[in-house]
Short mmCIF file of C-alpha atoms in Angstrom, two decimals:
data_model
loop_
_atom_site.label_atom_id
_atom_site.label_comp_id
_atom_site.label_asym_id
_atom_site.label_seq_id
_atom_site.Cartn_x
_atom_site.Cartn_y
_atom_site.Cartn_z
CA MET W 1 -14.42 -5.17 -6.32
CA LYS W 2 -14.71 -2.67 -9.17
CA GLU W 3 -14.45 0.21 -6.69
CA LEU W 4 -10.86 -0.89 -5.96
CA ILE W 5 -9.63 -0.72 -9.55
CA GLY W 6 -7.07 2.02 -10.23
CA THR W 7 -4.92 3.80 -7.66
CA GLY W 8 -5.10 2.97 -4.00
CA VAL W 9 -2.67 4.76 -1.72
CA ALA W 10 -1.05 3.12 1.30
CA LEU W 11 -1.27 6.05 3.68
CA ILE W 12 1.63 6.85 5.99
CA THR W 13 1.17 7.67 9.67
CA PRO W 14 2.63 11.11 10.40
CA PHE W 15 4.06 11.82 13.85
CA THR W 16 4.74 15.10 15.61
CA LYS W 17 8.24 16.03 16.79
CA GLN W 18 7.16 14.60 20.15
CA GLY W 19 6.46 11.24 18.50
CA ILE W 20 2.68 11.17 18.79
CA VAL W 21 0.23 10.59 15.93
CA ASP W 22 -0.19 13.88 14.04
CA THR W 23 -3.90 13.92 13.26
CA ALA W 24 -3.81 17.38 11.65
CA SER W 25 -1.19 16.28 9.12
CA LEU W 26 -3.02 13.00 8.51
CA THR W 27 -6.20 14.93 7.70
CA ARG W 28 -4.27 17.10 5.22
CA ILE W 29 -2.82 14.00 3.57
CA VAL W 30 -6.26 12.44 3.13
CA ASN W 31 -7.63 15.61 1.53
CA PHE W 32 -4.51 15.91 -0.65
CA GLN W 33 -5.08 12.40 -1.97
CA ILE W 34 -8.78 12.89 -2.64
CA ASP W 35 -8.31 16.29 -4.27
CA ASN W 36 -5.72 14.82 -6.65
CA GLY W 37 -7.61 11.87 -8.00
CA VAL W 38 -6.71 8.64 -6.22
CA ASN W 39 -9.42 5.98 -6.23
CA TYR W 40 -9.25 4.59 -2.70
CA LEU W 41 -7.33 4.80 0.57
CA VAL W 42 -5.55 2.01 2.44
CA VAL W 43 -5.55 2.50 6.21
CA LEU W 44 -2.94 0.92 8.51
CA GLY W 45 -1.02 -0.97 5.88
CA THR W 46 2.64 -1.76 6.48
CA THR W 47 3.61 1.69 5.10
CA ALA W 48 1.64 3.18 8.01
CA GLU W 49 4.17 1.73 10.51
CA SER W 50 1.24 -0.23 11.90
CA ALA W 51 3.61 -2.70 13.59
CA VAL W 52 4.72 0.00 16.03
CA LEU W 53 1.33 1.55 16.78
CA SER W 54 -0.61 0.73 19.92
CA ARG W 55 -4.23 -0.41 19.69
CA GLU W 56 -5.33 3.04 20.81
CA GLU W 57 -3.17 4.73 18.20
CA LYS W 58 -4.51 2.47 15.47
CA GLN W 59 -8.04 3.45 16.41
CA LEU W 60 -7.04 7.13 16.37
CA VAL W 61 -5.62 6.71 12.86
CA ILE W 62 -8.80 4.97 11.71
CA ASP W 63 -11.06 7.61 13.26
CA THR W 64 -9.02 10.46 11.76
CA ILE W 65 -9.04 9.01 8.25
CA VAL W 66 -12.72 8.06 8.35
CA SER W 67 -13.62 11.57 9.50
CA ALA W 68 -11.45 13.29 6.90
CA ASN W 69 -12.64 11.03 4.11
CA ALA W 70 -16.29 11.64 4.99
CA GLY W 71 -17.46 8.82 2.76
CA ARG W 72 -15.86 10.20 -0.39
CA LEU W 73 -13.60 7.27 -1.30
CA PRO W 74 -13.64 3.53 -0.53
CA LEU W 75 -11.45 2.54 2.42
CA VAL W 76 -9.38 -0.62 2.83
CA LEU W 77 -8.11 -1.61 6.29
CA GLY W 78 -4.84 -3.43 6.90
CA ILE W 79 -4.95 -6.30 9.40
CA GLY W 80 -2.29 -9.00 9.36
CA GLY W 81 0.47 -10.78 11.21
CA ASN W 82 2.26 -14.07 11.71
CA ASN W 83 0.19 -15.32 14.66
CA THR W 84 -2.94 -16.69 13.00
CA LYS W 85 -4.99 -16.85 16.20
CA ALA W 86 -4.14 -13.25 17.10
CA VAL W 87 -5.06 -12.08 13.59
CA VAL W 88 -8.35 -14.01 13.75
CA ASP W 89 -9.08 -12.42 17.14
CA GLU W 90 -8.37 -8.96 15.70
CA PHE W 91 -10.70 -9.61 12.76
CA VAL W 92 -13.47 -10.64 15.14
CA ALA W 93 -12.94 -7.63 17.43
CA THR W 94 -12.68 -4.96 14.71
CA ASP W 95 -15.66 -2.91 13.54
CA MET W 96 -15.32 -3.15 9.75
CA THR W 97 -18.52 -1.32 8.89
CA VAL W 98 -16.96 1.58 6.95
CA PHE W 99 -14.42 -0.53 5.05
CA THR W 100 -14.83 -2.02 1.60
CA ALA W 101 -12.21 -4.74 2.13
CA ILE W 102 -9.39 -5.90 4.39
CA LEU W 103 -5.78 -6.06 3.18
CA SER W 104 -3.90 -8.84 4.97
CA VAL W 105 -0.19 -9.46 4.57
CA SER W 106 1.19 -12.97 4.31
CA PRO W 107 2.81 -14.15 7.58
CA MET W 108 6.31 -12.81 8.05
CA TYR W 109 9.49 -14.13 9.69
CA ASN W 110 8.39 -17.66 10.61
CA LYS W 111 8.38 -18.69 6.92
CA PRO W 112 5.38 -21.03 6.76
CA SER W 113 5.02 -23.56 3.96
CA GLN W 114 2.56 -22.92 1.14
CA GLU W 115 0.07 -25.11 3.01
CA GLY W 116 0.62 -23.02 6.14
CA ILE W 117 0.03 -19.79 4.19
CA TYR W 118 -3.14 -21.28 2.72
CA ARG W 119 -4.49 -22.36 6.10
CA HIS W 120 -3.62 -18.98 7.65
CA PHE W 121 -5.68 -17.08 5.11
CA ALA W 122 -8.47 -19.66 5.10
CA ALA W 123 -8.83 -19.22 8.89
CA ILE W 124 -9.01 -15.44 8.52
CA ALA W 125 -11.47 -15.61 5.64
CA ALA W 126 -13.75 -17.84 7.69
CA VAL W 127 -14.33 -15.10 10.27
CA SER W 128 -14.08 -11.87 8.27
CA SER W 129 -17.19 -9.76 7.74
CA LYS W 130 -15.54 -8.12 4.71
CA PRO W 131 -13.80 -9.43 1.59
CA ILE W 132 -10.07 -10.03 1.98
CA ILE W 133 -7.29 -8.84 -0.31
CA LEU W 134 -4.20 -11.00 0.11
CA TYR W 135 -0.82 -9.28 0.23
CA ASN W 136 2.23 -11.09 -1.08
CA VAL W 137 5.46 -9.19 -0.37
CA PRO W 138 8.27 -11.76 -0.06
CA GLY W 139 10.95 -9.07 0.26
CA ARG W 140 9.46 -8.25 3.66
CA THR W 141 7.94 -11.53 4.80
CA GLY W 142 10.78 -13.84 3.80
CA ARG W 143 8.44 -16.27 2.03
CA ASN W 144 6.88 -15.98 -1.42
CA MET W 145 3.23 -16.95 -1.80
CA THR W 146 3.19 -18.79 -5.11
CA ALA W 147 0.67 -18.23 -7.87
CA ALA W 148 -0.68 -21.73 -7.18
CA THR W 149 -1.36 -20.85 -3.52
CA SER W 150 -2.92 -17.50 -4.45
CA LEU W 151 -5.19 -19.17 -7.00
CA ARG W 152 -6.15 -21.87 -4.50
CA LEU W 153 -7.16 -19.12 -2.06
CA ALA W 154 -8.98 -17.23 -4.82
CA ALA W 155 -11.57 -20.03 -4.82
CA HIS W 156 -12.64 -18.99 -1.31
CA PRO W 157 -15.83 -16.88 -1.51
CA ASN W 158 -14.51 -14.35 1.01
CA ILE W 159 -11.13 -13.76 -0.68
CA ALA W 160 -11.60 -11.10 -3.35
CA GLY W 161 -8.14 -10.22 -4.61
CA ILE W 162 -4.41 -9.90 -4.08
CA LYS W 163 -1.81 -7.17 -3.84
CA GLU W 164 1.12 -8.82 -5.59
CA ALA W 165 4.55 -7.42 -4.74
CA GLY W 166 6.72 -10.34 -5.73
CA PRO W 167 9.70 -9.69 -8.02
CA ASP W 168 8.87 -12.48 -10.49
CA LEU W 169 6.89 -11.18 -13.48
CA SER W 170 6.30 -14.72 -14.70
CA GLN W 171 4.48 -15.47 -11.43
CA THR W 172 2.30 -12.41 -11.99
CA ILE W 173 1.52 -13.55 -15.54
CA ASP W 174 0.54 -17.02 -14.29
CA LEU W 175 -1.71 -15.42 -11.67
CA LEU W 176 -3.38 -13.15 -14.22
CA LYS W 177 -3.81 -15.96 -16.73
CA ASP W 178 -5.65 -18.29 -14.38
CA ARG W 179 -7.42 -15.98 -11.94
CA PRO W 180 -11.18 -16.35 -11.50
CA LYS W 181 -13.44 -13.76 -13.08
CA ASP W 182 -13.66 -10.59 -10.92
CA PHE W 183 -10.69 -11.62 -8.74
CA LEU W 184 -8.79 -8.37 -8.20
CA VAL W 185 -5.05 -8.37 -8.90
CA VAL W 186 -3.22 -5.14 -8.04
CA SER W 187 0.45 -4.27 -7.92
CA GLY W 188 2.47 -3.52 -4.83
CA ASP W 189 5.41 -2.14 -6.81
CA ASP W 190 5.26 1.45 -8.07
CA GLU W 191 8.35 1.01 -10.22
CA ILE W 192 6.92 -1.66 -12.52
CA VAL W 193 3.16 -1.18 -12.27
CA MET W 194 2.82 0.31 -15.75
CA ALA W 195 4.24 -2.89 -17.27
CA GLN W 196 2.11 -5.03 -14.96
CA ILE W 197 -1.06 -3.23 -16.06
CA ALA W 198 -0.06 -4.00 -19.65
CA CYS W 199 -0.12 -7.66 -18.58
CA GLY W 200 -3.63 -7.29 -17.14
CA MET W 201 -3.33 -6.00 -13.57
CA ASP W 202 -6.18 -3.90 -12.15
CA GLY W 203 -4.09 -1.08 -10.70
CA VAL W 204 -1.90 -0.56 -7.68
CA ILE W 205 -1.74 0.06 -3.97
CA SER W 206 0.93 2.73 -4.07
CA VAL W 207 3.46 4.29 -1.75
CA ALA W 208 4.55 6.95 -4.26
CA ALA W 209 1.03 8.34 -4.51
CA ASN W 210 1.42 9.75 -0.99
CA ALA W 211 3.72 12.40 -2.48
CA PHE W 212 2.61 12.42 -6.13
CA PRO W 213 -1.12 11.63 -6.15
CA LYS W 214 -2.03 13.50 -9.33
CA PRO W 215 0.77 12.47 -11.73
CA PHE W 216 0.82 8.96 -10.33
CA SER W 217 -2.94 8.37 -10.47
CA ASP W 218 -3.06 9.96 -13.94
CA MET W 219 -0.32 7.57 -15.05
CA ILE W 220 -2.38 4.65 -13.79
CA ARG W 221 -5.52 5.94 -15.52
CA TYR W 222 -3.71 6.28 -18.84
CA SER W 223 -2.24 2.79 -18.41
CA MET W 224 -5.64 1.28 -17.62
CA ALA W 225 -7.04 2.98 -20.73
CA GLY W 226 -4.25 1.53 -22.87
CA ASP W 227 -2.64 4.91 -23.58
CA PHE W 228 0.89 3.84 -22.69
CA SER W 229 2.46 6.74 -24.56
CA MET W 230 0.92 9.26 -22.15
CA ALA W 231 1.46 6.93 -19.21
CA LYS W 232 5.14 6.62 -20.04
CA ARG W 233 5.58 10.40 -20.19
CA LEU W 234 4.33 10.68 -16.62
CA ASN W 235 6.13 7.59 -15.39
CA ASP W 236 9.43 8.81 -16.83
CA LEU W 237 9.16 11.90 -14.62
CA MET W 238 8.85 9.73 -11.52
CA VAL W 239 11.29 6.88 -12.24
CA GLU W 240 14.23 8.57 -10.52
CA GLY W 241 12.00 9.44 -7.59
CA TYR W 242 10.89 5.84 -7.11
CA SER W 243 14.45 4.69 -6.58
CA TYR W 244 15.02 7.18 -3.75
CA MET W 245 11.81 6.14 -2.01
CA TYR W 246 13.10 2.63 -1.43
CA GLU W 247 16.86 3.24 -1.25
CA GLU W 248 16.99 2.82 2.54
CA ASN W 249 13.58 1.66 3.73
CA ASN W 250 9.87 2.26 3.48
CA PRO W 251 8.41 4.54 4.78
CA ALA W 252 11.57 6.55 5.51
CA GLY W 253 11.83 7.42 1.81
CA ILE W 254 8.26 8.57 1.31
CA LYS W 255 8.29 10.46 4.61
CA ALA W 256 11.39 12.30 3.41
CA TYR W 257 9.45 13.38 0.33
CA LEU W 258 6.48 14.58 2.35
CA TYR W 259 8.80 16.43 4.71
CA GLU W 260 10.45 18.21 1.79
CA GLN W 261 6.98 19.13 0.52
CA GLY W 262 6.13 20.69 3.89
CA VAL W 263 3.38 18.19 4.67
CA ILE W 264 4.77 16.38 7.74
CA GLU W 265 7.55 16.30 10.28
CA ASN W 266 10.26 13.80 9.34
CA VAL W 267 9.65 11.45 12.28
CA LEU W 268 9.60 7.64 12.32
CA ARG W 269 9.48 5.13 15.14
CA LEU W 270 12.32 2.81 16.01
CA PRO W 271 13.58 0.51 14.69
CA LEU W 272 13.06 2.75 11.63
CA VAL W 273 14.92 6.04 11.38
CA PRO W 274 14.57 8.98 8.97
CA ALA W 275 16.37 9.03 5.64
CA SER W 276 20.09 9.74 5.89
CA GLU W 277 21.40 13.20 5.04
CA PRO W 278 22.81 12.08 1.65
CA LEU W 279 19.47 10.53 0.67
CA GLN W 280 17.55 13.55 1.92
CA ALA W 281 19.77 15.76 -0.24
CA LYS W 282 19.07 13.64 -3.31
CA ILE W 283 15.35 13.83 -2.65
CA HIS W 284 15.53 17.60 -2.19
CA LYS W 285 17.37 17.99 -5.50
CA TYR W 286 14.98 15.64 -7.30
CA LEU W 287 11.91 17.52 -6.09
CA GLN W 288 13.35 20.80 -7.29
CA LYS W 289 13.89 19.25 -10.72
CA PHE W 290 10.45 17.59 -10.67
CA ALA W 291 8.79 20.96 -10.01
CA ASP W 292 10.54 22.63 -12.98
#
């Protein structure tokens, strides 16, 4: 999975003021990412509000990104859920031809045991035509996938890596220490990825890169090269910005940034709502300072 080392960006789904998928803005975002140095694109991850898109809308998002990308960067597709049979059915029904890998989030809400998480991913891996990247994000799912479970799954020939977004650095260190050779471990946390790369991570699937693809991907490149002095200079510019991105929810924060940059309309789908006026004001002020 060497093509997925570095900066992946979890693309948002822009909507028009009328609430429909804004394919023109999505095309601009894809080109913006490619022109500014990211390494790969993640399609229909949780940042894309995939939970509130219809099947037809998901296909429109896929078609738009594939067309705009035109084979320039590797693509990763998000498919996941907490109904294992439904996820398996979606894997079987989905044309994965253009995708390098599938990113699949650990089951949310019903809080399965570690054995349940293992069996969920084993069932998916058994039917997938592409390698799977696990996604552990306990802040959203309500259940941490332990390093032991991740490493148990890493032995499966069709499971190629993990996006680790757990808050416990010691868990990350255990995962990195014992992972199989060539098992990809990337961060799901923009705020601490520089430190995680110092521990041995292979990069990040980023939200922040939607708005800051060049400085963010440059920061990752410097970190991967071991030049943490240069990486820190860039990261220091973005630290304040990271906090605003997640102050209320994701992707309300990152959409507020892109709105301020003139890239999209500031529209989300319920139950998510746009950033509050006080947060929007902080983002506006930060971007003015960032541009100076």
